[in-house]
């Protein structure tokens, strides 16, 4: 299964587009796989740093570096917590047939023609969603040090909507 997360519950057809955050790529419909979908359990425009360990060596490095017992954690700016509490997020499910893996990022897939979702359903409370999945969700005043730290380890990381951070 592939997903798209949105605060708009009424999208009937997803049309290929060039993302604002990456204008050098071609127009596509973007979807994420199950494993990588937790990076999208936040308000759409919320800047975030996500880090996770894929194996025991990476998880050990993650525990030591970030002081977490979790296999995965997300860091957002404190200013986004009210929005995190009130956000109504929807998960669109796609048939994977028209999609192909996007080689630039793990878990992302693209289609180059319009795609209709097979279903749309609300995502429950986003904070509880993180807790239920065992994800360490942290808030900080400045994402910059976390971004720098995330890019220096043996773990997998994702930095999304960083252009919306207070100090990009």
CSV table of C-alpha atoms in Angstrom, one decimal:
chain,number,residue,atom,x,y,z
A,1,UNK,CA,0.0,0.0,0.0
A,2,UNK,CA,1.0,3.6,-0.7
A,3,UNK,CA,-0.3,6.7,1.1
A,4,UNK,CA,-0.6,10.4,0.9
A,5,UNK,CA,-1.4,12.5,3.9
A,6,UNK,CA,-3.3,15.7,3.7
A,7,UNK,CA,-5.4,18.1,5.8
A,8,UNK,CA,-7.9,18.2,2.9
A,9,UNK,CA,-10.3,15.3,3.0
A,10,UNK,CA,-11.9,16.0,-0.4
A,11,UNK,CA,-9.2,15.2,-3.0
A,12,UNK,CA,-10.9,13.0,-5.7
A,13,UNK,CA,-8.0,12.9,-8.1
A,14,UNK,CA,-4.3,13.5,-7.5
A,15,UNK,CA,-2.7,15.3,-10.5
A,16,UNK,CA,1.0,15.3,-11.2
A,17,UNK,CA,2.8,18.4,-10.0
A,18,UNK,CA,6.2,19.8,-9.4
A,19,UNK,CA,6.7,20.2,-5.6
A,20,UNK,CA,7.4,23.7,-4.4
A,21,UNK,CA,10.2,22.4,-2.2
A,22,UNK,CA,12.0,20.6,-5.0
A,23,UNK,CA,11.4,22.5,-8.3
A,24,UNK,CA,14.1,20.6,-10.2
A,25,UNK,CA,12.2,17.3,-10.3
A,26,UNK,CA,9.5,16.5,-12.9
A,27,UNK,CA,5.8,16.6,-12.3
A,28,UNK,CA,4.5,13.6,-10.4
A,29,UNK,CA,2.0,12.3,-7.9
A,30,UNK,CA,3.9,11.5,-4.7
A,31,UNK,CA,3.2,8.7,-2.3
A,32,UNK,CA,4.9,7.1,0.7
A,33,UNK,CA,5.1,3.5,1.7
A,34,UNK,CA,3.9,2.1,5.1
A,35,UNK,CA,7.4,2.0,6.7
A,36,UNK,CA,8.2,5.6,6.0
A,37,UNK,CA,4.7,7.0,6.6
A,38,UNK,CA,5.2,8.1,10.2
A,39,UNK,CA,7.3,11.1,8.9
A,40,UNK,CA,4.0,12.4,7.6
A,41,UNK,CA,1.9,12.1,10.9
A,42,UNK,CA,2.2,15.8,11.4
A,43,UNK,CA,0.5,19.0,10.1
A,44,UNK,CA,1.4,19.2,6.5
A,45,UNK,CA,3.5,22.4,6.7
A,46,UNK,CA,5.2,21.5,10.0
A,47,UNK,CA,9.0,21.5,9.7
A,48,UNK,CA,10.4,18.3,11.1
A,49,UNK,CA,13.5,16.2,11.6
A,50,UNK,CA,12.8,12.4,11.8
A,51,UNK,CA,15.5,9.9,12.6
A,52,UNK,CA,15.2,6.1,12.9
A,53,UNK,CA,17.4,3.0,13.2
A,54,UNK,CA,17.0,0.2,10.7
A,55,UNK,CA,19.0,-2.3,12.6
A,56,UNK,CA,20.4,-2.9,16.1
A,57,UNK,CA,23.7,-1.0,15.3
A,58,UNK,CA,21.8,2.0,14.1
A,59,UNK,CA,19.4,1.9,17.0
A,60,UNK,CA,22.3,1.7,19.5
A,61,UNK,CA,23.9,4.8,17.8
A,62,UNK,CA,20.5,6.5,17.9
A,63,UNK,CA,20.1,5.8,21.7
A,64,UNK,CA,23.6,7.0,22.5
A,65,UNK,CA,23.5,10.1,20.4
A,66,UNK,CA,19.9,11.3,21.0
A,67,UNK,CA,19.2,9.7,24.4
A,68,UNK,CA,16.1,7.8,23.4
A,69,UNK,CA,15.0,4.3,24.0
A,70,UNK,CA,12.8,4.5,20.9
A,71,UNK,CA,13.7,3.1,17.5
A,72,UNK,CA,12.5,6.4,16.0
A,73,UNK,CA,12.0,9.9,16.9
A,74,UNK,CA,10.6,13.1,15.5
A,75,UNK,CA,11.6,16.7,16.4
A,76,UNK,CA,9.4,19.7,15.8
A,77,UNK,CA,9.5,23.3,16.9
A,78,UNK,CA,7.6,24.0,20.1
A,79,UNK,CA,5.5,26.6,18.2
A,80,UNK,CA,3.8,23.8,16.3
A,81,UNK,CA,2.4,21.9,19.3
A,82,UNK,CA,-0.9,23.6,19.3
A,83,UNK,CA,-1.3,22.9,15.6
A,84,UNK,CA,-0.2,19.3,16.2
A,85,UNK,CA,-3.0,18.9,18.8
A,86,UNK,CA,-5.7,20.4,16.6
A,87,UNK,CA,-4.7,19.1,13.2
A,88,UNK,CA,-7.2,17.0,11.3
A,89,UNK,CA,-5.1,14.8,9.0
A,90,UNK,CA,-6.3,12.3,6.4
A,91,UNK,CA,-4.6,9.3,5.0
A,92,UNK,CA,-5.3,8.6,1.3
A,93,UNK,CA,-4.5,5.0,0.2
A,94,UNK,CA,-3.4,4.3,-3.4
A,95,UNK,CA,-3.2,1.2,-5.5
A,96,UNK,CA,0.6,0.8,-6.0
A,97,UNK,CA,0.3,-0.2,-9.6
A,98,UNK,CA,0.8,3.2,-11.3
A,99,UNK,CA,3.7,4.1,-9.0
A,100,UNK,CA,7.4,3.4,-9.2
A,101,UNK,CA,10.0,3.9,-6.4
A,102,UNK,CA,11.6,7.3,-6.5
A,103,UNK,CA,15.3,6.7,-6.3
A,104,UNK,CA,16.1,10.0,-4.6
A,105,UNK,CA,14.5,9.1,-1.3
A,106,UNK,CA,13.7,5.9,0.6
A,107,UNK,CA,10.0,5.0,0.7
A,108,UNK,CA,8.8,7.6,-1.8
A,109,UNK,CA,7.1,6.6,-5.0
A,110,UNK,CA,5.9,8.6,-8.0
A,111,UNK,CA,3.3,8.2,-10.7
A,112,UNK,CA,3.3,10.4,-13.8
A,113,UNK,CA,-0.4,10.4,-14.6
A,114,UNK,CA,-3.5,11.3,-12.5
A,115,UNK,CA,-4.3,8.9,-9.7
A,116,UNK,CA,-7.5,8.2,-7.8
A,117,UNK,CA,-7.3,7.2,-4.2
A,118,UNK,CA,-8.9,3.8,-3.2
A,119,UNK,CA,-9.8,5.2,0.2
A,120,UNK,CA,-9.5,8.2,2.5
A,121,UNK,CA,-9.7,8.0,6.3
A,122,UNK,CA,-8.9,10.3,9.2
A,123,UNK,CA,-5.8,9.8,11.2
A,124,UNK,CA,-6.5,9.8,14.9
A,125,UNK,CA,-4.9,12.2,17.3
A,126,UNK,CA,-1.4,12.8,16.0
A,127,UNK,CA,0.3,12.8,19.3
A,128,UNK,CA,-1.4,9.6,20.3
A,129,UNK,CA,-0.5,8.1,16.9
A,130,UNK,CA,3.2,8.8,17.7
A,131,UNK,CA,2.9,7.3,21.2
A,132,UNK,CA,1.1,4.2,20.0
A,133,UNK,CA,3.8,3.6,17.4
A,134,UNK,CA,6.6,4.0,20.0
A,135,UNK,CA,7.9,7.2,18.4
A,136,UNK,CA,9.7,9.6,20.6
A,137,UNK,CA,8.1,13.0,19.7
A,138,UNK,CA,10.2,16.0,20.9
A,139,UNK,CA,9.7,19.7,20.7
A,140,UNK,CA,12.5,22.2,20.6
A,141,UNK,CA,12.9,26.0,20.0
A,142,UNK,CA,15.4,25.6,17.2
A,143,UNK,CA,15.5,22.7,14.6
A,144,UNK,CA,18.9,23.7,13.2
A,145,UNK,CA,21.1,21.7,15.7
A,146,UNK,CA,18.9,18.7,15.3
A,147,UNK,CA,19.0,18.9,11.5
A,148,UNK,CA,22.8,19.0,11.6
A,149,UNK,CA,23.0,16.1,14.1
A,150,UNK,CA,20.6,14.0,12.1
A,151,UNK,CA,22.7,14.2,8.9
A,152,UNK,CA,25.9,12.9,10.7
A,153,UNK,CA,25.0,9.4,11.8
A,154,UNK,CA,24.6,5.8,10.6
A,155,UNK,CA,20.8,6.0,11.0
A,156,UNK,CA,18.2,7.0,8.4
A,157,UNK,CA,16.8,10.5,8.6
A,158,UNK,CA,14.2,12.7,6.9
A,159,UNK,CA,14.0,16.4,7.0
A,160,UNK,CA,10.7,17.7,5.7
A,161,UNK,CA,9.4,21.3,5.3
A,162,UNK,CA,12.5,22.7,6.8
A,163,UNK,CA,12.0,25.9,4.8
A,164,UNK,CA,9.1,26.6,7.2
A,165,UNK,CA,11.4,26.5,10.3
A,166,UNK,CA,11.9,29.6,12.4
A,167,UNK,CA,15.6,29.5,11.6
A,168,UNK,CA,16.0,27.7,8.2
